[in-house]
Amino acid sequence: MRFRHFAYVSLMALALAGCNDALETTQIDLSKVKNKVEQPLPPRILNEMAAKSMDRNSPILIRIFKEEGQLEIWKAKTDNRYDKIASYKICAWSGRLGPKVKQGDRQAPEGFYNLTKANLNPNSKYYLAINTGFPNRYDAVNGRTGTDLMIHGACSSSGCYSMTDEQVLEIYAFARDAFKGGQTGVQLQAFPFRMTAENMFKHRMNENFDFWKMLKVGYDNFEVTKRPPEVNFCEKKYVFNQQSSGAFNPGGKCPEMSTPPALTAALASYDKTYELAYTKASKEFDGMAWYDPSEAERKAVVAKQRKGRELAYAPTGTSLEAGKMMKVADLEGMAAAKTATTVAANTVTGSTPADATAGVKTADAAIVNPASVPVPTPNPMESAPTTATAFAPVEQPESVEVASKKPFWKFWGRD
């Protein structure tokens, strides 16, 4: 009985692994690709589309989750709701959890971005690329800077989301086909992590938490409707799926707004389940919080992956692999020690080095780049700034956030 049980579990594990491989790996021989820009999606994906009632050229949505290093493609079905059609392991993303704030901070964008056909870059030096659209209107009105933040190949990142060449070939094809089908704006949703109750509790001490709570509104809207939320900006913040008789101005006062009744009811039910889960998490992880690892710590975990490859290949691993839950008291103590060390160093040198603890609250600030963590050899591709010289010019229309589409509330609840 024990042997048969073990055999059954092993077979199930293999079956699940096969399922994950189908989603997260590609099976393309790049040497046989004659035209990467027009390379069709593989039969396995086309077959999956047919099984899920998806047209080959129907609209798509891209979701990114930094912490677990996942990029997902969601595609519209015939009922106009979206379902996940592909998931890829992000090969490299730089920085830590948290939004991009300024040029050169090595942070990858977080937020909601509208991608037009002009965002596709077939001439990228990193095989193929899709410009994320950073900065959007929220970023701009809040003084955030940065250029040419991409989803691209080569597995090397300096503020970008970098995939393998095989992966980006498929991702590019998804977007290309959707634009050919008439989609004018592909929504990119970039999150620090899946915004579950447990994750929100674990990350409650991060100084980006208020920003993340704002993004969570859009996250929840999609979870409830399985349709890209309508995104607007006012009072320097995001607003989602709001009916309004007035115009939205990113830096101006918000007009009178209301949420569609059917959506309000659906969100109320969703929120009730969320609150129960949050209460459960607060009890389970009482006195604990998540330590967000540095990029060097993530790279150290996956350092072996670089062996036998080109220097440019620089996987960064996931935060889930390198991070951990810690006692809040321990985090606070280490933060105090780190602050004291930094102050002492500044007093001796008279300089003001970049704050290695940026992006985290006091309790999370201490454990940054410990000396015991090996740092892989510098990547020559990462040392170059992400400027227009790194990628072929991509036209970025000022109206990138205003894609023409049917207002959300006019079709919500009708299907």
mmCIF file of C-alpha atoms in Angstrom:
data_model
loop_
_atom_site.group_PDB
_atom_site.id
_atom_site.type_symbol
_atom_site.label_atom_id
_atom_site.label_comp_id
_atom_site.label_asym_id
_atom_site.label_seq_id
_atom_site.Cartn_x
_atom_site.Cartn_y
_atom_site.Cartn_z
ATOM 1 C CA MET A 1 0.000 0.000 0.000
ATOM 2 C CA ARG A 2 2.778 2.380 0.927
ATOM 3 C CA PHE A 3 4.590 1.700 -2.364
ATOM 4 C CA ARG A 4 1.439 2.189 -4.395
ATOM 5 C CA HIS A 5 0.709 5.430 -2.550
ATOM 6 C CA PHE A 6 4.237 6.656 -3.267
ATOM 7 C CA ALA A 7 3.905 5.703 -6.936
ATOM 8 C CA TYR A 8 0.589 7.521 -7.172
ATOM 9 C CA VAL A 9 2.018 10.673 -5.595
ATOM 10 C CA SER A 10 5.028 10.511 -7.929
ATOM 11 C CA LEU A 11 2.805 10.196 -10.982
ATOM 12 C CA MET A 12 0.700 13.128 -9.812
ATOM 13 C CA ALA A 13 3.833 15.206 -9.278
ATOM 14 C CA LEU A 14 5.033 14.402 -12.773
ATOM 15 C CA ALA A 15 1.643 15.268 -14.207
ATOM 16 C CA LEU A 16 1.596 18.595 -12.420
ATOM 17 C CA ALA A 17 5.160 19.317 -13.474
ATOM 18 C CA GLY A 18 4.197 18.612 -17.052
ATOM 19 C CA CYS A 19 1.279 21.002 -16.741
ATOM 20 C CA ASN A 20 3.523 23.730 -15.349
ATOM 21 C CA ASP A 21 6.127 23.129 -18.026
ATOM 22 C CA ALA A 22 3.461 23.572 -20.679
ATOM 23 C CA LEU A 23 2.739 27.000 -19.294
ATOM 24 C CA GLU A 24 6.172 28.210 -18.260
ATOM 25 C CA THR A 25 8.543 26.895 -20.890
ATOM 26 C CA THR A 26 8.778 27.299 -24.626
ATOM 27 C CA GLN A 27 9.723 24.667 -27.148
ATOM 28 C CA ILE A 28 11.071 26.827 -29.954
ATOM 29 C CA ASP A 29 14.333 26.279 -31.814
ATOM 30 C CA LEU A 30 15.416 29.870 -32.491
ATOM 31 C CA SER A 31 17.830 28.726 -35.181
ATOM 32 C CA LYS A 32 14.817 27.732 -37.273
ATOM 33 C CA VAL A 33 12.924 31.018 -36.837
ATOM 34 C CA LYS A 34 13.135 32.859 -40.160
ATOM 35 C CA ASN A 35 11.082 35.930 -39.236
ATOM 36 C CA LYS A 36 10.889 36.581 -35.499
ATOM 37 C CA VAL A 37 8.447 39.467 -35.917
ATOM 38 C CA GLU A 38 5.886 37.286 -37.711
ATOM 39 C CA GLN A 39 6.662 33.970 -36.005
ATOM 40 C CA PRO A 40 3.270 32.312 -35.348
ATOM 41 C CA LEU A 41 2.270 31.030 -31.939
ATOM 42 C CA PRO A 42 2.978 27.303 -31.545
ATOM 43 C CA PRO A 43 0.224 24.710 -32.090
ATOM 44 C CA ARG A 44 0.051 23.848 -28.371
ATOM 45 C CA ILE A 45 -1.074 27.403 -27.588
ATOM 46 C CA LEU A 46 -3.450 27.617 -30.549
ATOM 47 C CA ASN A 47 -5.051 24.357 -29.450
ATOM 48 C CA GLU A 48 -5.442 25.708 -25.925
ATOM 49 C CA MET A 49 -7.095 28.838 -27.314
ATOM 50 C CA ALA A 50 -9.613 26.765 -29.232
ATOM 51 C CA ALA A 51 -10.388 24.724 -26.108
ATOM 52 C CA LYS A 52 -11.037 27.942 -24.172
ATOM 53 C CA SER A 53 -13.214 29.581 -26.853
ATOM 54 C CA MET A 54 -10.633 32.219 -27.711
ATOM 55 C CA ASP A 55 -10.199 33.705 -31.160
ATOM 56 C CA ARG A 56 -6.600 33.840 -32.348
ATOM 57 C CA ASN A 57 -6.766 37.639 -32.691
ATOM 58 C CA SER A 58 -8.901 38.415 -29.635
ATOM 59 C CA PRO A 59 -7.660 41.004 -27.087
ATOM 60 C CA ILE A 60 -5.041 40.158 -24.473
ATOM 61 C CA LEU A 61 -3.935 41.469 -21.086
ATOM 62 C CA ILE A 62 -0.488 41.106 -19.493
ATOM 63 C CA ARG A 63 -0.035 40.597 -15.748
ATOM 64 C CA ILE A 64 3.317 40.652 -13.940
ATOM 65 C CA PHE A 65 4.028 39.493 -10.389
ATOM 66 C CA LYS A 66 7.528 40.452 -9.254
ATOM 67 C CA GLU A 67 7.797 38.449 -6.057
ATOM 68 C CA GLU A 68 7.230 35.074 -7.677
ATOM 69 C CA GLY A 69 8.736 36.166 -10.997
ATOM 70 C CA GLN A 70 5.758 35.441 -13.223
ATOM 71 C CA LEU A 71 4.465 37.055 -16.406
ATOM 72 C CA GLU A 72 0.981 35.954 -17.453
ATOM 73 C CA ILE A 73 -0.936 36.377 -20.696
ATOM 74 C CA TRP A 74 -4.716 36.586 -20.343
ATOM 75 C CA LYS A 75 -6.915 36.481 -23.424
ATOM 76 C CA ALA A 76 -10.549 37.366 -24.126
ATOM 77 C CA LYS A 77 -12.981 34.530 -24.708
ATOM 78 C CA THR A 78 -16.117 34.758 -26.812
ATOM 79 C CA ASP A 79 -18.064 35.954 -23.742
ATOM 80 C CA ASN A 80 -15.650 38.943 -23.498
ATOM 81 C CA ARG A 81 -14.210 37.728 -20.209
ATOM 82 C CA TYR A 82 -10.527 36.935 -19.924
ATOM 83 C CA ASP A 83 -8.824 33.683 -19.015
ATOM 84 C CA LYS A 84 -5.142 32.884 -18.541
ATOM 85 C CA ILE A 85 -3.627 31.301 -21.634
ATOM 86 C CA ALA A 86 0.110 31.336 -20.808
ATOM 87 C CA SER A 87 2.468 31.909 -17.885
ATOM 88 C CA TYR A 88 6.233 32.498 -18.062
ATOM 89 C CA LYS A 89 8.961 32.629 -15.469
ATOM 90 C CA ILE A 90 10.576 36.069 -15.608
ATOM 91 C CA CYS A 91 14.271 35.443 -16.181
ATOM 92 C CA ALA A 92 15.501 38.718 -14.677
ATOM 93 C CA TRP A 93 14.111 41.835 -13.025
ATOM 94 C CA SER A 94 16.270 44.325 -11.157
ATOM 95 C CA GLY A 95 15.906 46.133 -7.856
ATOM 96 C CA ARG A 96 13.469 45.136 -5.133
ATOM 97 C CA LEU A 97 9.725 45.091 -4.671
ATOM 98 C CA GLY A 98 8.328 48.584 -5.112
ATOM 99 C CA PRO A 99 7.649 51.025 -7.977
ATOM 100 C CA LYS A 100 10.154 52.770 -10.181
ATOM 101 C CA VAL A 101 10.717 56.292 -8.863
ATOM 102 C CA LYS A 102 13.585 57.821 -10.799
ATOM 103 C CA GLN A 103 15.931 57.204 -13.696
ATOM 104 C CA GLY A 104 18.812 54.972 -12.646
ATOM 105 C CA ASP A 105 17.229 53.439 -9.531
ATOM 106 C CA ARG A 106 17.164 50.014 -11.231
ATOM 107 C CA GLN A 107 13.553 49.526 -10.183
ATOM 108 C CA ALA A 108 11.113 47.828 -12.569
ATOM 109 C CA PRO A 109 7.743 49.580 -12.971
ATOM 110 C CA GLU A 110 4.645 48.727 -10.964
ATOM 111 C CA GLY A 111 1.206 49.952 -11.934
ATOM 112 C CA PHE A 112 -1.262 49.912 -14.816
ATOM 113 C CA TYR A 113 0.000 50.735 -18.288
ATOM 114 C CA ASN A 114 -1.706 50.952 -21.664
ATOM 115 C CA LEU A 115 0.332 49.530 -24.545
ATOM 116 C CA THR A 116 -0.353 50.488 -28.142
ATOM 117 C CA LYS A 117 1.066 48.983 -31.302
ATOM 118 C CA ALA A 118 3.778 51.652 -31.142
ATOM 119 C CA ASN A 119 5.083 50.001 -27.970
ATOM 120 C CA LEU A 120 6.213 46.950 -29.944
ATOM 121 C CA ASN A 121 9.910 47.110 -30.779
ATOM 122 C CA PRO A 122 10.870 44.577 -33.485
ATOM 123 C CA ASN A 123 14.415 46.000 -33.692
ATOM 124 C CA SER A 124 15.474 45.570 -30.076
ATOM 125 C CA LYS A 125 19.098 44.648 -29.415
ATOM 126 C CA TYR A 126 17.658 42.227 -26.878
ATOM 127 C CA TYR A 127 15.899 40.097 -29.512
ATOM 128 C CA LEU A 128 12.363 41.589 -29.279
ATOM 129 C CA ALA A 129 10.898 44.134 -26.885
ATOM 130 C CA ILE A 130 7.653 45.683 -25.717
ATOM 131 C CA ASN A 131 7.873 49.093 -24.077
ATOM 132 C CA THR A 132 5.971 49.058 -20.763
ATOM 133 C CA GLY A 133 4.704 52.590 -21.274
ATOM 134 C CA PHE A 134 6.460 53.927 -18.170
ATOM 135 C CA PRO A 135 5.958 56.671 -17.119
ATOM 136 C CA ASN A 136 2.177 56.736 -17.330
ATOM 137 C CA ARG A 137 0.118 59.714 -16.196
ATOM 138 C CA TYR A 138 0.237 58.669 -12.553
ATOM 139 C CA ASP A 139 4.019 58.352 -12.683
ATOM 140 C CA ALA A 140 4.416 61.669 -14.494
ATOM 141 C CA VAL A 141 2.204 63.703 -12.177
ATOM 142 C CA ASN A 142 4.044 62.249 -9.177
ATOM 143 C CA GLY A 143 7.434 63.224 -10.600
ATOM 144 C CA ARG A 144 8.625 59.709 -11.385
ATOM 145 C CA THR A 145 11.206 59.459 -14.145
ATOM 146 C CA GLY A 146 12.697 56.793 -16.360
ATOM 147 C CA THR A 147 12.807 55.826 -20.023
ATOM 148 C CA ASP A 148 12.756 52.702 -22.172
ATOM 149 C CA LEU A 149 11.576 50.291 -19.505
ATOM 150 C CA MET A 150 10.896 47.140 -21.476
ATOM 151 C CA ILE A 151 9.765 43.575 -21.533
ATOM 152 C CA HIS A 152 12.545 42.073 -23.643
ATOM 153 C CA GLY A 153 14.744 39.044 -24.273
ATOM 154 C CA ALA A 154 18.380 38.303 -23.345
ATOM 155 C CA CYS A 155 17.694 37.556 -19.638
ATOM 156 C CA SER A 156 19.409 40.739 -18.432
ATOM 157 C CA SER A 157 17.724 43.629 -16.654
ATOM 158 C CA SER A 158 18.400 47.160 -15.507
ATOM 159 C CA GLY A 159 14.897 48.313 -14.658
ATOM 160 C CA CYS A 160 13.240 46.042 -17.216
ATOM 161 C CA TYR A 161 11.425 42.730 -17.151
ATOM 162 C CA SER A 162 13.707 40.428 -19.077
ATOM 163 C CA MET A 163 12.661 37.067 -20.486
ATOM 164 C CA THR A 164 14.513 34.444 -22.465
ATOM 165 C CA ASP A 165 14.495 35.008 -26.229
ATOM 166 C CA GLU A 166 12.184 32.016 -26.685
ATOM 167 C CA GLN A 167 9.698 33.438 -24.189
ATOM 168 C CA VAL A 168 9.638 36.959 -25.590
ATOM 169 C CA LEU A 169 9.087 35.514 -29.062
ATOM 170 C CA GLU A 170 5.753 34.115 -27.859
ATOM 171 C CA ILE A 171 4.810 37.152 -25.772
ATOM 172 C CA TYR A 172 5.468 39.435 -28.737
ATOM 173 C CA ALA A 173 3.320 37.161 -30.945
ATOM 174 C CA PHE A 174 0.414 37.374 -28.505
ATOM 175 C CA ALA A 175 0.496 41.187 -28.640
ATOM 176 C CA ARG A 176 1.034 41.311 -32.404
ATOM 177 C CA ASP A 177 -1.974 39.073 -33.084
ATOM 178 C CA ALA A 178 -4.192 41.063 -30.709
ATOM 179 C CA PHE A 179 -3.315 44.323 -32.462
ATOM 180 C CA LYS A 180 -3.998 42.664 -35.815
ATOM 181 C CA GLY A 181 -7.419 41.743 -34.469
ATOM 182 C CA GLY A 182 -8.215 45.387 -33.773
ATOM 183 C CA GLN A 183 -7.204 45.825 -30.121
ATOM 184 C CA THR A 184 -6.012 49.393 -29.693
ATOM 185 C CA GLY A 185 -4.662 49.165 -26.164
ATOM 186 C CA VAL A 186 -3.239 46.179 -24.282
ATOM 187 C CA GLN A 187 -3.370 46.644 -20.522
ATOM 188 C CA LEU A 188 -0.214 45.773 -18.591
ATOM 189 C CA GLN A 189 -0.773 45.193 -14.885
ATOM 190 C CA ALA A 190 2.509 45.051 -12.947
ATOM 191 C CA PHE A 191 2.235 44.087 -9.277
ATOM 192 C CA PRO A 192 4.785 43.460 -6.514
ATOM 193 C CA PHE A 193 2.982 40.209 -5.637
ATOM 194 C CA ARG A 194 -0.426 38.575 -5.872
ATOM 195 C CA MET A 195 -2.582 40.801 -3.712
ATOM 196 C CA THR A 196 -4.110 38.110 -1.578
ATOM 197 C CA ALA A 197 -5.030 38.727 2.047
ATOM 198 C CA GLU A 198 -2.035 36.705 3.228
ATOM 199 C CA ASN A 199 0.429 38.605 1.035
ATOM 200 C CA MET A 200 -0.992 41.986 2.007
ATOM 201 C CA PHE A 201 -0.568 41.118 5.680
ATOM 202 C CA LYS A 202 2.974 39.833 5.186
ATOM 203 C CA HIS A 203 4.025 43.035 3.383
ATOM 204 C CA ARG A 204 2.152 45.499 5.625
ATOM 205 C CA MET A 205 5.394 47.025 6.950
ATOM 206 C CA ASN A 206 6.807 47.973 3.554
ATOM 207 C CA GLU A 207 6.827 51.732 2.986
ATOM 208 C CA ASN A 208 5.197 51.160 -0.403
ATOM 209 C CA PHE A 209 2.157 49.617 1.255
ATOM 210 C CA ASP A 210 -0.169 52.596 0.687
ATOM 211 C CA PHE A 211 0.761 52.621 -3.010
ATOM 212 C CA TRP A 212 0.103 48.897 -3.196
ATOM 213 C CA LYS A 213 -3.294 49.293 -1.529
ATOM 214 C CA MET A 214 -4.211 51.710 -4.324
ATOM 215 C CA LEU A 215 -3.145 49.193 -6.980
ATOM 216 C CA LYS A 216 -5.103 46.503 -5.159
ATOM 217 C CA VAL A 217 -8.367 48.230 -6.071
ATOM 218 C CA GLY A 218 -7.610 47.602 -9.741
ATOM 219 C CA TYR A 219 -6.393 44.090 -8.913
ATOM 220 C CA ASP A 220 -9.666 43.321 -7.133
ATOM 221 C CA ASN A 221 -11.745 44.744 -9.980
ATOM 222 C CA PHE A 222 -10.080 42.366 -12.419
ATOM 223 C CA GLU A 223 -10.382 39.399 -10.061
ATOM 224 C CA VAL A 224 -14.138 40.021 -9.804
ATOM 225 C CA THR A 225 -14.923 40.825 -13.438
ATOM 226 C CA LYS A 226 -12.134 39.093 -15.388
ATOM 227 C CA ARG A 227 -12.076 42.186 -17.602
ATOM 228 C CA PRO A 228 -9.391 44.899 -17.742
ATOM 229 C CA PRO A 229 -10.516 47.715 -15.441
ATOM 230 C CA GLU A 230 -11.020 51.156 -16.897
ATOM 231 C CA VAL A 231 -8.143 53.226 -15.512
ATOM 232 C CA ASN A 232 -8.174 56.978 -14.892
ATOM 233 C CA PHE A 233 -6.157 59.400 -12.788
ATOM 234 C CA CYS A 234 -7.048 62.348 -10.566
ATOM 235 C CA GLU A 235 -5.616 63.955 -7.428
ATOM 236 C CA LYS A 236 -2.331 62.199 -8.289
ATOM 237 C CA LYS A 237 -3.818 58.753 -7.799
ATOM 238 C CA TYR A 238 -5.352 55.848 -9.711
ATOM 239 C CA VAL A 239 -9.112 55.388 -9.985
ATOM 240 C CA PHE A 240 -10.744 52.297 -11.459
ATOM 241 C CA ASN A 241 -14.083 51.655 -13.177
ATOM 242 C CA GLN A 242 -15.646 54.920 -12.080
ATOM 243 C CA GLN A 243 -18.628 56.567 -13.739
ATOM 244 C CA SER A 244 -18.239 60.319 -13.951
ATOM 245 C CA SER A 245 -19.953 63.245 -15.605
ATOM 246 C CA GLY A 246 -16.738 65.266 -15.555
ATOM 247 C CA ALA A 247 -13.249 64.876 -16.983
ATOM 248 C CA PHE A 248 -10.341 63.251 -15.169
ATOM 249 C CA ASN A 249 -7.229 65.347 -14.609
ATOM 250 C CA PRO A 250 -4.203 63.510 -13.115
ATOM 251 C CA GLY A 251 -3.191 66.511 -11.031
ATOM 252 C CA GLY A 252 -6.639 68.025 -10.523
ATOM 253 C CA LYS A 253 -9.532 67.394 -8.195
ATOM 254 C CA CYS A 254 -11.464 64.216 -8.861
ATOM 255 C CA PRO A 255 -14.897 64.757 -10.418
ATOM 256 C CA GLU A 256 -17.978 63.278 -8.799
ATOM 257 C CA MET A 257 -17.679 59.523 -9.243
ATOM 258 C CA SER A 258 -19.728 56.406 -8.615
ATOM 259 C CA THR A 259 -19.178 52.681 -8.960
ATOM 260 C CA PRO A 260 -21.658 50.698 -11.111
ATOM 261 C CA PRO A 261 -24.200 48.996 -8.772
ATOM 262 C CA ALA A 262 -23.549 45.481 -10.107
ATOM 263 C CA LEU A 263 -19.817 45.922 -9.577
ATOM 264 C CA THR A 264 -20.393 47.323 -6.084
ATOM 265 C CA ALA A 265 -22.354 44.219 -5.126
ATOM 266 C CA ALA A 266 -19.732 41.872 -6.582
ATOM 267 C CA LEU A 267 -16.901 43.678 -4.792
ATOM 268 C CA ALA A 268 -18.791 43.608 -1.482
ATOM 269 C CA SER A 269 -18.921 39.825 -1.626
ATOM 270 C CA TYR A 270 -15.248 39.650 -2.642
ATOM 271 C CA ASP A 271 -14.243 42.006 0.193
ATOM 272 C CA LYS A 272 -16.102 39.927 2.765
ATOM 273 C CA THR A 273 -14.110 36.842 1.796
ATOM 274 C CA TYR A 274 -10.906 38.900 1.786
ATOM 275 C CA GLU A 275 -11.482 40.247 5.310
ATOM 276 C CA LEU A 276 -11.969 36.734 6.676
ATOM 277 C CA ALA A 277 -8.745 35.628 5.000
ATOM 278 C CA TYR A 278 -6.868 38.678 6.324
ATOM 279 C CA THR A 279 -8.014 37.954 9.875
ATOM 280 C CA LYS A 280 -6.828 34.372 9.498
ATOM 281 C CA ALA A 281 -3.429 35.533 8.190
ATOM 282 C CA SER A 282 -3.021 38.037 11.026
ATOM 283 C CA LYS A 283 -3.472 35.236 13.539
ATOM 284 C CA GLU A 284 -1.247 32.774 11.696
ATOM 285 C CA PHE A 285 1.610 35.269 11.234
ATOM 286 C CA ASP A 286 1.149 37.331 14.380
ATOM 287 C CA GLY A 287 4.330 39.241 15.198
ATOM 288 C CA MET A 288 5.913 38.299 11.868
ATOM 289 C CA ALA A 289 6.564 40.203 8.625
ATOM 290 C CA TRP A 290 8.167 39.464 5.292
ATOM 291 C CA TYR A 291 11.792 40.291 4.613
ATOM 292 C CA ASP A 292 12.122 41.493 1.022
ATOM 293 C CA PRO A 293 15.507 40.298 -0.278
ATOM 294 C CA SER A 294 17.929 42.445 -2.229
ATOM 295 C CA GLU A 295 18.732 41.809 -5.871
ATOM 296 C CA ALA A 296 22.145 40.448 -4.846
ATOM 297 C CA GLU A 297 20.510 37.917 -2.540
ATOM 298 C CA ARG A 298 18.152 36.804 -5.296
ATOM 299 C CA LYS A 299 21.040 36.432 -7.735
ATOM 300 C CA ALA A 300 23.018 34.402 -5.225
ATOM 301 C CA VAL A 301 20.230 31.838 -4.989
ATOM 302 C CA VAL A 302 20.283 31.195 -8.749
ATOM 303 C CA ALA A 303 24.009 31.786 -9.389
ATOM 304 C CA LYS A 304 24.471 28.240 -10.681
ATOM 305 C CA GLN A 305 22.124 28.970 -13.582
ATOM 306 C CA ARG A 306 24.776 31.221 -15.115
ATOM 307 C CA LYS A 307 27.382 28.480 -15.452
ATOM 308 C CA GLY A 308 28.202 27.670 -19.049
ATOM 309 C CA ARG A 309 26.285 30.653 -20.411
ATOM 310 C CA GLU A 310 27.243 34.038 -21.815
ATOM 311 C CA LEU A 311 28.118 36.773 -19.335
ATOM 312 C CA ALA A 312 25.059 38.714 -20.447
ATOM 313 C CA TYR A 313 22.767 35.963 -19.151
ATOM 314 C CA ALA A 314 21.880 37.147 -15.644
ATOM 315 C CA PRO A 315 18.867 35.464 -14.009
ATOM 316 C CA THR A 316 17.863 37.108 -10.748
ATOM 317 C CA GLY A 317 15.655 34.486 -9.129
ATOM 318 C CA THR A 318 12.497 35.209 -7.184
ATOM 319 C CA SER A 319 11.875 36.983 -3.916
ATOM 320 C CA LEU A 320 10.043 33.905 -2.682
ATOM 321 C CA GLU A 321 13.270 31.901 -2.991
ATOM 322 C CA ALA A 322 15.502 34.456 -1.265
ATOM 323 C CA GLY A 323 13.111 36.165 1.163
ATOM 324 C CA LYS A 324 11.564 34.890 4.385
ATOM 325 C CA MET A 325 9.243 35.660 7.270
ATOM 326 C CA MET A 326 10.945 37.152 10.312
ATOM 327 C CA LYS A 327 9.941 38.378 13.740
ATOM 328 C CA VAL A 328 9.034 42.052 13.663
ATOM 329 C CA ALA A 329 11.178 42.658 16.734
ATOM 330 C CA ASP A 330 14.218 41.180 14.980
ATOM 331 C CA LEU A 331 13.609 43.304 11.891
ATOM 332 C CA GLU A 332 13.325 46.442 13.999
ATOM 333 C CA GLY A 333 16.530 45.643 15.849
ATOM 334 C CA MET A 334 18.453 45.040 12.652
ATOM 335 C CA ALA A 335 17.004 48.230 11.172
ATOM 336 C CA ALA A 336 18.262 50.230 14.119
ATOM 337 C CA ALA A 337 21.714 48.671 13.770
ATOM 338 C CA LYS A 338 21.796 49.413 10.054
ATOM 339 C CA THR A 339 20.777 53.029 10.635
ATOM 340 C CA ALA A 340 23.490 53.480 13.254
ATOM 341 C CA THR A 341 26.123 52.007 10.931
ATOM 342 C CA THR A 342 25.050 54.285 8.070
ATOM 343 C CA VAL A 343 25.111 57.389 10.280
ATOM 344 C CA ALA A 344 28.585 56.470 11.557
ATOM 345 C CA ALA A 345 29.885 55.917 8.030
ATOM 346 C CA ASN A 346 28.502 59.269 6.894
ATOM 347 C CA THR A 347 30.092 61.011 9.847
ATOM 348 C CA VAL A 348 33.520 59.554 9.019
ATOM 349 C CA THR A 349 33.416 60.106 5.259
ATOM 350 C CA GLY A 350 31.235 63.184 5.182
ATOM 351 C CA SER A 351 29.393 61.654 2.244
ATOM 352 C CA THR A 352 25.797 60.696 1.729
ATOM 353 C CA PRO A 353 25.763 57.296 0.030
ATOM 354 C CA ALA A 354 22.655 56.021 -1.646
ATOM 355 C CA ASP A 355 20.321 54.581 0.960
ATOM 356 C CA ALA A 356 20.374 50.811 0.555
ATOM 357 C CA THR A 357 17.216 50.602 2.628
ATOM 358 C CA ALA A 358 15.092 52.738 0.303
ATOM 359 C CA GLY A 359 11.639 51.343 -0.269
ATOM 360 C CA VAL A 360 11.117 49.703 3.114
ATOM 361 C CA LYS A 361 9.884 50.808 6.501
ATOM 362 C CA THR A 362 12.189 50.829 9.497
ATOM 363 C CA ALA A 363 11.440 47.250 10.491
ATOM 364 C CA ASP A 364 12.392 45.962 7.069
ATOM 365 C CA ALA A 365 15.363 48.196 6.424
ATOM 366 C CA ALA A 366 18.163 46.369 8.178
ATOM 367 C CA ILE A 367 18.760 43.226 6.178
ATOM 368 C CA VAL A 368 20.189 44.688 3.009
ATOM 369 C CA ASN A 369 23.129 43.260 1.027
ATOM 370 C CA PRO A 370 24.717 41.346 3.928
ATOM 371 C CA ALA A 371 28.438 40.761 3.442
ATOM 372 C CA SER A 372 27.920 37.000 3.508
ATOM 373 C CA VAL A 373 25.851 37.080 0.317
ATOM 374 C CA PRO A 374 27.993 36.558 -2.806
ATOM 375 C CA VAL A 375 27.391 39.022 -5.619
ATOM 376 C CA PRO A 376 27.681 37.532 -9.125
ATOM 377 C CA THR A 377 30.102 39.018 -11.630
ATOM 378 C CA PRO A 378 28.745 42.340 -12.952
ATOM 379 C CA ASN A 379 26.713 41.956 -16.090
ATOM 380 C CA PRO A 380 28.039 44.162 -18.922
ATOM 381 C CA MET A 381 24.555 44.629 -20.370
ATOM 382 C CA GLU A 382 23.258 45.893 -17.039
ATOM 383 C CA SER A 383 26.030 48.449 -16.700
ATOM 384 C CA ALA A 384 24.795 50.350 -19.714
ATOM 385 C CA PRO A 385 21.991 52.862 -19.075
ATOM 386 C CA THR A 386 18.568 51.993 -20.418
ATOM 387 C CA THR A 387 18.380 54.838 -22.901
ATOM 388 C CA ALA A 388 17.293 55.206 -26.473
ATOM 389 C CA THR A 389 20.695 53.846 -27.552
ATOM 390 C CA ALA A 390 19.853 50.464 -26.065
ATOM 391 C CA PHE A 391 16.679 50.058 -28.077
ATOM 392 C CA ALA A 392 15.474 51.188 -31.459
ATOM 393 C CA PRO A 393 13.292 54.301 -31.156
ATOM 394 C CA VAL A 394 9.729 53.569 -30.118
ATOM 395 C CA GLU A 395 7.134 56.251 -30.655
ATOM 396 C CA GLN A 396 5.208 56.962 -27.461
ATOM 397 C CA PRO A 397 1.997 58.882 -28.211
ATOM 398 C CA GLU A 398 0.953 61.273 -25.468
ATOM 399 C CA SER A 399 -2.526 59.770 -25.499
ATOM 400 C CA VAL A 400 -1.245 56.281 -24.692
ATOM 401 C CA GLU A 401 -3.542 56.077 -21.658
ATOM 402 C CA VAL A 402 -6.705 56.948 -23.578
ATOM 403 C CA ALA A 403 -7.354 53.923 -25.743
ATOM 404 C CA SER A 404 -10.738 53.981 -27.427
ATOM 405 C CA LYS A 405 -12.988 51.355 -25.877
ATOM 406 C CA LYS A 406 -16.499 50.701 -24.733
ATOM 407 C CA PRO A 407 -17.069 52.070 -21.204
ATOM 408 C CA PHE A 408 -16.791 49.297 -18.643
ATOM 409 C CA TRP A 409 -20.115 49.890 -16.912
ATOM 410 C CA LYS A 410 -22.116 49.708 -20.159
ATOM 411 C CA PHE A 411 -21.461 46.010 -20.556
ATOM 412 C CA TRP A 412 -20.819 44.918 -16.961
ATOM 413 C CA GLY A 413 -23.328 42.318 -15.825
ATOM 414 C CA ARG A 414 -24.906 41.767 -19.232
ATOM 415 C CA ASP A 415 -23.173 38.476 -20.090
#
